Amino acid sequence: MVVSPSTKMFLKTAANVLNRRAFSTSRVTCAQQMTVRDALNQALDEEMERDETVFIMGEEVAQYDGAYKVSRGLWKKYGDKRVIDTPITEIGFAGICVGAAFAGLKPVCEFMTFNFSMQAIDHIINSAAKTYYMSAGRIKVPIVFRGPNGAAAGVAAQHSQCFGAWFAHCPGLKVISPYNSEDCKGLLKAAIRDPDPVVFLENEILYGNQYPMSDEALSKDFVLPIGKAKIERAGNHITLVAHSKAVELALEASNELAGQGIECEVINLRSLRPLDIPTIEQSVVKTNHLVTVEQGWPTCGIGSEICARIMESEAFYHLDAPIVRVTGMDVPMPYTKTLEGYALPRAEDIVVAVKKVLGAAPK
């Protein structure tokens, strides 16, 4: 094929332009990826650097860098007085932390798993949560109880339960259940700065997951408000409300449903106490349908509370079908891998629930 000189010049110019072209990318694609573990570590480091009254106490948090490496490097940086290893006695070190908070320090009390927090529940409920009220506001209790919560993998009934509803039931506590890396960093910093006791429920399965971090989230000044939910995905057919790992399941289900023409609005609660009911109400008014998703047990769960609040609100009159809850099975967690999978909600369970709700709606 014969190519004229003018054509050659045009092709050469076009090639140079294309080589220099900055292709458009989304904010998420450009954002730096960070694991949940590293986001928590960064939050702890920044708050300890900012405020010398902040310290960490728990099992293996110092020389071992934490059972899940969340406190990695902090003992070497801040020393024995601010990163303190303890014996295996939750009732002991939780009591020390609560007393330190009474005295004006800001302890971060780490439970290797929140299943072990049952050993210390008297300190959490009767001392930390109630003292500000019982002292008529004279004694503040700026403490954070944090660690992995909910189902892990292959650790059976005594190490697999979600305590979100347990602690959210108690006035005097603030309860946070974050999903991704931005949630974990911004909300842990807010929890440490808060003058009240905060229960911070992480998820072991999510520790190693990477999520995008915006430039704002990478800043040392990044703090998220406690009690404010986030709309992770906009939609107009049905609202899915979830927290922690259940948000991931809701997003997975919403992607599958989008391929079938059903657009779900996915709300990441972030906080369980206080609940951001106005955000849920606004979404329900728009979509007229609601499904709640959680990995905990169904009886007296977070989904149950949301159902009651919506029923008691003006948003109830905008529902075109009953609310459906997707939860863990109402049994102790089985050890057998196959049964464990069936005991926890799956994305396909959410898909079935959504279709049930939309199918029940008036035509």
Tab-separated table of C-alpha atoms in Angstrom:
chain	number	residue	atom	x	y	z
A	1	MET	CA	0.000	0.000	0.000
A	2	VAL	CA	1.351	3.417	-0.985
A	3	VAL	CA	1.126	6.064	1.754
A	4	SER	CA	1.426	9.719	0.827
A	5	PRO	CA	3.833	12.014	2.769
A	6	SER	CA	0.921	13.982	4.196
A	7	THR	CA	-0.684	10.781	5.503
A	8	LYS	CA	2.612	9.728	7.082
A	9	MET	CA	2.887	13.092	8.823
A	10	PHE	CA	-0.693	12.824	10.110
A	11	LEU	CA	-0.119	9.301	11.510
A	12	LYS	CA	3.134	10.352	13.188
A	13	THR	CA	1.432	13.356	14.843
A	14	ALA	CA	-1.480	11.211	15.984
A	15	ALA	CA	0.908	8.659	17.497
A	16	ASN	CA	2.752	11.365	19.439
A	17	VAL	CA	-0.527	12.740	20.800
A	18	LEU	CA	-1.713	9.289	21.879
A	19	ASN	CA	1.590	8.541	23.576
A	20	ARG	CA	1.278	11.728	25.624
A	21	ARG	CA	-2.406	11.260	26.396
A	22	ALA	CA	-3.372	11.100	30.064
A	23	PHE	CA	-6.193	8.579	30.105
A	24	SER	CA	-9.108	9.452	32.350
A	25	THR	CA	-9.343	7.290	35.482
A	26	SER	CA	-11.751	7.280	38.377
A	27	ARG	CA	-10.880	8.572	41.831
A	28	VAL	CA	-11.048	5.024	43.182
A	29	THR	CA	-8.623	3.734	40.551
A	30	CYS	CA	-6.143	6.493	41.359
A	31	ALA	CA	-6.494	6.175	45.135
A	32	GLN	CA	-3.773	4.479	47.146
A	33	GLN	CA	-4.657	0.992	48.320
A	34	MET	CA	-4.261	0.151	52.026
A	35	THR	CA	-5.153	-2.888	54.104
A	36	VAL	CA	-7.559	-2.565	57.005
A	37	ARG	CA	-4.724	-3.677	59.300
A	38	ASP	CA	-2.439	-0.865	58.124
A	39	ALA	CA	-5.241	1.713	58.360
A	40	LEU	CA	-5.830	0.791	62.002
A	41	ASN	CA	-2.097	0.868	62.686
A	42	GLN	CA	-1.805	4.300	61.087
A	43	ALA	CA	-4.698	5.628	63.177
A	44	LEU	CA	-3.108	4.379	66.407
A	45	ASP	CA	0.290	5.791	65.480
A	46	GLU	CA	-1.080	9.222	64.558
A	47	GLU	CA	-3.174	9.517	67.716
A	48	MET	CA	-0.327	8.383	69.983
A	49	GLU	CA	1.943	10.926	68.318
A	50	ARG	CA	-0.696	13.634	68.682
A	51	ASP	CA	-1.619	12.979	72.330
A	52	GLU	CA	0.816	11.563	74.881
A	53	THR	CA	-2.042	10.453	77.162
A	54	VAL	CA	-3.038	7.764	74.623
A	55	PHE	CA	-1.666	4.295	75.382
A	56	ILE	CA	-2.361	0.700	74.309
A	57	MET	CA	-2.801	-2.260	76.643
A	58	GLY	CA	-3.573	-5.893	75.891
A	59	GLU	CA	-2.241	-9.363	75.232
A	60	GLU	CA	0.783	-9.489	72.871
A	61	VAL	CA	0.325	-5.862	71.748
A	62	ALA	CA	3.968	-4.853	72.402
A	63	GLN	CA	6.910	-7.127	71.594
A	64	TYR	CA	4.841	-9.450	69.391
A	65	ASP	CA	3.333	-6.461	67.513
A	66	GLY	CA	-0.219	-7.618	68.252
A	67	ALA	CA	-1.908	-10.956	67.570
A	68	TYR	CA	-3.059	-9.576	64.194
A	69	LYS	CA	-0.148	-7.102	63.797
A	70	VAL	CA	-2.398	-4.074	64.214
A	71	SER	CA	0.037	-2.545	66.725
A	72	ARG	CA	3.093	-3.368	64.597
A	73	GLY	CA	6.056	-1.099	65.323
A	74	LEU	CA	4.353	0.940	68.039
A	75	TRP	CA	6.207	-0.619	70.985
A	76	LYS	CA	9.554	0.141	69.360
A	77	LYS	CA	8.467	3.718	68.696
A	78	TYR	CA	6.686	4.575	71.973
A	79	GLY	CA	8.191	2.173	74.512
A	80	ASP	CA	7.006	0.089	77.452
A	81	LYS	CA	5.001	2.820	79.169
A	82	ARG	CA	2.651	3.403	76.242
A	83	VAL	CA	2.403	-0.043	74.615
A	84	ILE	CA	1.872	-2.506	77.441
A	85	ASP	CA	1.767	-6.303	77.273
A	86	THR	CA	-0.497	-8.018	79.797
A	87	PRO	CA	-1.083	-11.502	81.162
A	88	ILE	CA	-4.070	-13.454	79.849
A	89	THR	CA	-6.572	-11.757	82.149
A	90	GLU	CA	-9.152	-9.603	80.401
A	91	ILE	CA	-10.911	-8.775	83.640
A	92	GLY	CA	-7.595	-7.494	84.995
A	93	PHE	CA	-6.290	-5.280	82.211
A	94	ALA	CA	-9.759	-3.989	81.246
A	95	GLY	CA	-10.173	-2.812	84.836
A	96	ILE	CA	-6.764	-1.115	84.764
A	97	CYS	CA	-7.704	0.652	81.526
A	98	VAL	CA	-11.039	1.872	82.906
A	99	GLY	CA	-9.305	3.194	86.021
A	100	ALA	CA	-6.719	4.965	83.867
A	101	ALA	CA	-9.554	6.613	81.914
A	102	PHE	CA	-11.114	7.792	85.192
A	103	ALA	CA	-7.752	9.446	85.950
A	104	GLY	CA	-7.635	11.331	82.639
A	105	LEU	CA	-5.583	9.038	80.407
A	106	LYS	CA	-6.895	7.698	77.062
A	107	PRO	CA	-6.432	3.932	77.007
A	108	VAL	CA	-6.940	1.732	73.965
A	109	CYS	CA	-7.833	-1.644	75.450
A	110	GLU	CA	-7.275	-4.443	72.932
A	111	PHE	CA	-9.097	-7.743	73.195
A	112	MET	CA	-7.472	-10.475	71.133
A	113	THR	CA	-11.050	-11.250	70.152
A	114	PHE	CA	-14.270	-9.751	71.466
A	115	ASN	CA	-15.335	-13.231	72.525
A	116	PHE	CA	-12.869	-12.735	75.393
A	117	SER	CA	-14.478	-9.406	76.312
A	118	MET	CA	-17.095	-11.445	78.177
A	119	GLN	CA	-14.437	-11.916	80.865
A	120	ALA	CA	-14.386	-8.121	81.264
A	121	ILE	CA	-18.012	-7.206	80.611
A	122	ASP	CA	-18.582	-5.924	84.162
A	123	HIS	CA	-15.872	-3.293	83.640
A	124	ILE	CA	-17.259	-2.345	80.214
A	125	ILE	CA	-20.937	-2.114	81.172
A	126	ASN	CA	-21.023	-1.286	84.880
A	127	SER	CA	-17.886	0.860	85.140
A	128	ALA	CA	-17.055	2.407	81.749
A	129	ALA	CA	-20.569	2.887	80.370
A	130	LYS	CA	-22.324	4.130	83.528
A	131	THR	CA	-19.792	6.198	85.456
A	132	TYR	CA	-20.305	9.492	83.588
A	133	TYR	CA	-24.048	9.298	84.329
A	134	MET	CA	-23.646	8.099	87.918
A	135	SER	CA	-21.096	10.843	88.670
A	136	ALA	CA	-23.482	13.512	87.322
A	137	GLY	CA	-20.998	14.276	84.540
A	138	ARG	CA	-18.010	14.799	86.812
A	139	ILE	CA	-16.029	11.731	85.664
A	140	LYS	CA	-15.405	11.228	81.950
A	141	VAL	CA	-14.326	7.821	80.637
A	142	PRO	CA	-12.361	8.340	77.379
A	143	ILE	CA	-11.571	4.702	76.601
A	144	VAL	CA	-11.636	2.548	73.454
A	145	PHE	CA	-12.239	-1.207	73.618
A	146	ARG	CA	-11.136	-2.642	70.279
A	147	GLY	CA	-10.399	-5.959	68.584
A	148	PRO	CA	-11.814	-8.471	66.097
A	149	ASN	CA	-15.525	-9.260	66.360
A	150	GLY	CA	-17.854	-11.727	64.686
A	151	ALA	CA	-17.190	-14.841	62.664
A	152	ALA	CA	-13.626	-15.662	61.649
A	153	ALA	CA	-12.927	-19.044	60.002
A	154	GLY	CA	-12.757	-22.490	61.550
A	155	VAL	CA	-12.734	-21.375	65.181
A	156	ALA	CA	-16.151	-22.747	66.182
A	157	ALA	CA	-18.866	-21.487	68.497
A	158	GLN	CA	-16.874	-19.849	71.284
A	159	HIS	CA	-14.806	-17.635	68.958
A	160	SER	CA	-17.278	-16.693	66.212
A	161	GLN	CA	-20.040	-14.496	67.579
A	162	CYS	CA	-20.950	-10.904	66.794
A	163	PHE	CA	-21.287	-8.642	69.823
A	164	GLY	CA	-22.673	-5.632	67.952
A	165	ALA	CA	-26.204	-5.995	69.337
A	166	TRP	CA	-24.903	-6.888	72.825
A	167	PHE	CA	-22.999	-3.650	73.305
A	168	ALA	CA	-25.385	-1.463	71.279
A	169	HIS	CA	-28.072	-2.355	73.824
A	170	CYS	CA	-26.245	-0.467	76.590
A	171	PRO	CA	-26.692	3.310	77.117
A	172	GLY	CA	-23.424	5.083	77.818
A	173	LEU	CA	-21.468	3.248	75.130
A	174	LYS	CA	-20.803	4.250	71.551
A	175	VAL	CA	-20.448	1.243	69.255
A	176	ILE	CA	-18.614	1.311	65.922
A	177	SER	CA	-18.538	-1.472	63.321
A	178	PRO	CA	-16.392	-0.320	60.374
A	179	TYR	CA	-16.125	-1.928	56.948
A	180	ASN	CA	-13.185	-0.702	54.875
A	181	SER	CA	-9.831	1.011	55.424
A	182	GLU	CA	-11.156	4.584	55.408
A	183	ASP	CA	-13.831	3.592	57.919
A	184	CYS	CA	-11.257	2.009	60.199
A	185	LYS	CA	-8.797	4.883	60.171
A	186	GLY	CA	-11.264	7.757	60.425
A	187	LEU	CA	-13.501	6.130	63.019
A	188	LEU	CA	-10.706	4.773	65.239
A	189	LYS	CA	-9.198	8.267	65.413
A	190	ALA	CA	-12.641	9.645	66.292
A	191	ALA	CA	-13.092	6.955	68.941
A	192	ILE	CA	-9.758	7.755	70.608
A	193	ARG	CA	-10.611	11.467	70.702
A	194	ASP	CA	-14.140	10.893	72.022
A	195	PRO	CA	-14.735	11.692	75.720
A	196	ASP	CA	-17.020	8.665	76.132
A	197	PRO	CA	-16.307	4.908	76.108
A	198	VAL	CA	-16.322	3.442	72.610
A	199	VAL	CA	-16.565	-0.221	71.605
A	200	PHE	CA	-14.746	-0.620	68.281
A	201	LEU	CA	-15.694	-3.871	66.541
A	202	GLU	CA	-13.260	-4.902	63.808
A	203	ASN	CA	-13.435	-7.986	61.573
A	204	GLU	CA	-10.611	-10.519	61.445
A	205	ILE	CA	-11.414	-11.636	57.894
A	206	LEU	CA	-11.106	-8.048	56.621
A	207	TYR	CA	-7.715	-7.259	58.231
A	208	GLY	CA	-5.734	-8.268	55.149
A	209	ASN	CA	-8.149	-6.797	52.584
A	210	GLN	CA	-7.020	-3.737	50.626
A	211	TYR	CA	-9.347	-0.809	49.969
A	212	PRO	CA	-8.771	2.576	48.302
A	213	MET	CA	-7.710	5.463	50.538
A	214	SER	CA	-8.370	8.990	49.291
A	215	ASP	CA	-5.797	11.751	49.739
A	216	GLU	CA	-8.037	13.140	52.477
A	217	ALA	CA	-8.024	9.812	54.331
A	218	LEU	CA	-4.225	9.638	54.212
A	219	SER	CA	-4.013	12.951	56.060
A	220	LYS	CA	-3.281	13.002	59.795
A	221	ASP	CA	-6.294	15.279	60.197
A	222	PHE	CA	-8.737	12.717	58.757
A	223	VAL	CA	-11.510	11.913	61.240
A	224	LEU	CA	-14.967	10.508	60.481
A	225	PRO	CA	-18.022	11.432	62.556
A	226	ILE	CA	-19.374	8.757	64.889
A	227	GLY	CA	-23.039	8.038	64.229
A	228	LYS	CA	-23.064	8.863	60.512
A	229	ALA	CA	-23.695	6.135	57.926
A	230	LYS	CA	-22.324	6.133	54.374
A	231	ILE	CA	-24.147	5.337	51.142
A	232	GLU	CA	-21.711	2.973	49.429
A	233	ARG	CA	-23.828	2.560	46.316
A	234	ALA	CA	-26.778	4.610	45.127
A	235	GLY	CA	-29.918	2.915	43.839
A	236	ASN	CA	-33.653	3.488	43.539
A	237	HIS	CA	-35.339	0.076	43.740
A	238	ILE	CA	-34.455	-1.232	47.207
A	239	THR	CA	-32.325	-0.282	50.239
A	240	LEU	CA	-29.762	-2.704	51.724
A	241	VAL	CA	-28.474	-1.771	55.194
A	242	ALA	CA	-25.417	-3.572	56.574
A	243	HIS	CA	-22.338	-3.215	58.768
A	244	SER	CA	-18.813	-4.656	58.834
A	245	LYS	CA	-18.254	-7.615	56.476
A	246	ALA	CA	-21.949	-7.745	55.634
A	247	VAL	CA	-21.413	-4.534	53.622
A	248	GLU	CA	-19.150	-6.516	51.312
A	249	LEU	CA	-21.870	-9.142	50.871
A	250	ALA	CA	-24.464	-6.452	50.168
A	251	LEU	CA	-22.254	-4.859	47.518
A	252	GLU	CA	-21.602	-8.244	45.914
A	253	ALA	CA	-25.324	-8.980	45.794
A	254	SER	CA	-26.107	-5.509	44.443
A	255	ASN	CA	-23.656	-6.038	41.581
A	256	GLU	CA	-25.380	-9.283	40.639
A	257	LEU	CA	-28.829	-7.695	40.892
A	258	ALA	CA	-27.752	-4.722	38.780
A	259	GLY	CA	-27.200	-7.157	35.922
A	260	GLN	CA	-30.862	-8.100	36.270
A	261	GLY	CA	-32.081	-4.508	36.224
A	262	ILE	CA	-32.468	-4.106	40.000
A	263	GLU	CA	-30.585	-1.136	41.462
A	264	CYS	CA	-29.873	-1.445	45.196
A	265	GLU	CA	-28.920	1.411	47.484
A	266	VAL	CA	-26.299	0.031	49.886
A	267	ILE	CA	-25.898	1.768	53.261
A	268	ASN	CA	-22.805	1.099	55.364
A	269	LEU	CA	-23.945	1.799	58.936
A	270	ARG	CA	-20.420	2.342	60.344
A	271	SER	CA	-21.928	3.061	63.796
A	272	LEU	CA	-24.356	0.784	65.647
A	273	ARG	CA	-24.880	3.168	68.556
A	274	PRO	CA	-25.890	5.784	67.702
A	275	LEU	CA	-27.639	4.447	64.599
A	276	ASP	CA	-27.991	6.854	61.686
A	277	ILE	CA	-31.722	6.313	61.305
A	278	PRO	CA	-32.317	9.512	59.242
A	279	THR	CA	-30.092	8.212	56.414
A	280	ILE	CA	-32.011	4.918	56.374
A	281	GLU	CA	-35.354	6.710	56.443
A	282	GLN	CA	-34.400	8.971	53.533
A	283	SER	CA	-33.346	5.956	51.486
A	284	VAL	CA	-36.533	4.025	52.284
A	285	VAL	CA	-38.649	7.024	51.253
A	286	LYS	CA	-36.836	6.895	47.905
A	287	THR	CA	-36.766	3.119	47.270
A	288	ASN	CA	-39.916	1.992	49.171
A	289	HIS	CA	-38.230	-1.321	50.074
A	290	LEU	CA	-35.744	-2.427	52.746
A	291	VAL	CA	-33.551	-5.437	53.524
A	292	THR	CA	-31.162	-5.518	56.492
A	293	VAL	CA	-28.005	-7.637	56.423
A	294	GLU	CA	-25.819	-8.757	59.333
A	295	GLN	CA	-23.682	-11.742	60.308
A	296	GLY	CA	-25.006	-11.852	63.869
A	297	TRP	CA	-27.947	-13.836	65.194
A	298	PRO	CA	-31.486	-12.716	64.241
A	299	THR	CA	-33.124	-12.439	67.687
A	300	CYS	CA	-32.863	-8.879	69.073
A	301	GLY	CA	-30.251	-8.073	66.428
A	302	ILE	CA	-29.282	-4.838	64.681
A	303	GLY	CA	-31.709	-5.642	61.866
A	304	SER	CA	-34.507	-6.065	64.388
A	305	GLU	CA	-33.779	-2.633	65.827
A	306	ILE	CA	-33.780	-1.030	62.375
A	307	CYS	CA	-37.129	-2.686	61.581
A	308	ALA	CA	-38.628	-1.294	64.782
A	309	ARG	CA	-37.281	2.220	64.192
A	310	ILE	CA	-38.608	2.314	60.626
A	311	MET	CA	-41.996	1.005	61.778
A	312	GLU	CA	-42.175	3.806	64.348
A	313	SER	CA	-41.217	6.497	61.829
A	314	GLU	CA	-42.910	8.287	58.958
A	315	ALA	CA	-40.843	6.148	56.574
A	316	PHE	CA	-43.063	3.152	57.434
A	317	TYR	CA	-45.845	4.627	55.282
A	318	HIS	CA	-43.519	4.644	52.265
A	319	LEU	CA	-42.863	0.888	52.361
A	320	ASP	CA	-44.464	-1.102	49.564
A	321	ALA	CA	-43.597	-4.462	51.176
A	322	PRO	CA	-42.545	-5.842	54.563
A	323	ILE	CA	-38.896	-5.475	55.602
A	324	VAL	CA	-36.810	-8.662	55.395
A	325	ARG	CA	-33.782	-9.462	57.572
A	326	VAL	CA	-30.804	-11.468	56.279
A	327	THR	CA	-28.787	-12.722	59.267
A	328	GLY	CA	-26.627	-15.526	60.566
A	329	MET	CA	-28.432	-18.723	61.501
A	330	ASP	CA	-29.902	-18.861	65.002
A	331	VAL	CA	-27.429	-21.538	66.165
A	332	PRO	CA	-23.976	-21.630	67.776
A	333	MET	CA	-21.332	-21.537	65.040
A	334	PRO	CA	-20.536	-25.057	63.750
A	335	TYR	CA	-16.889	-26.101	63.495
A	336	THR	CA	-17.346	-28.098	60.270
A	337	LYS	CA	-16.354	-25.911	57.325
A	338	THR	CA	-19.400	-26.725	55.185
A	339	LEU	CA	-21.831	-26.076	58.023
A	340	GLU	CA	-20.006	-22.858	58.956
A	341	GLY	CA	-20.665	-21.569	55.454
A	342	TYR	CA	-24.374	-22.279	55.792
A	343	ALA	CA	-24.523	-20.622	59.236
A	344	LEU	CA	-23.467	-17.257	57.789
A	345	PRO	CA	-25.357	-15.086	55.290
A	346	ARG	CA	-24.152	-15.240	51.687
A	347	ALA	CA	-24.598	-12.882	48.763
A	348	GLU	CA	-27.064	-15.296	47.194
A	349	ASP	CA	-29.210	-15.099	50.338
A	350	ILE	CA	-29.418	-11.333	49.871
A	351	VAL	CA	-30.366	-11.759	46.216
A	352	VAL	CA	-33.190	-14.105	47.219
A	353	ALA	CA	-34.380	-11.682	49.920
A	354	VAL	CA	-34.385	-8.729	47.517
A	355	LYS	CA	-36.421	-10.634	44.955
A	356	LYS	CA	-38.821	-11.726	47.677
A	357	VAL	CA	-39.381	-8.158	48.814
A	358	LEU	CA	-39.793	-6.782	45.305
A	359	GLY	CA	-42.030	-9.683	44.337
A	360	ALA	CA	-44.264	-8.957	47.320
A	361	ALA	CA	-44.672	-5.322	46.311
A	362	PRO	CA	-47.941	-4.247	44.661
A	363	LYS	CA	-47.751	-4.320	40.874
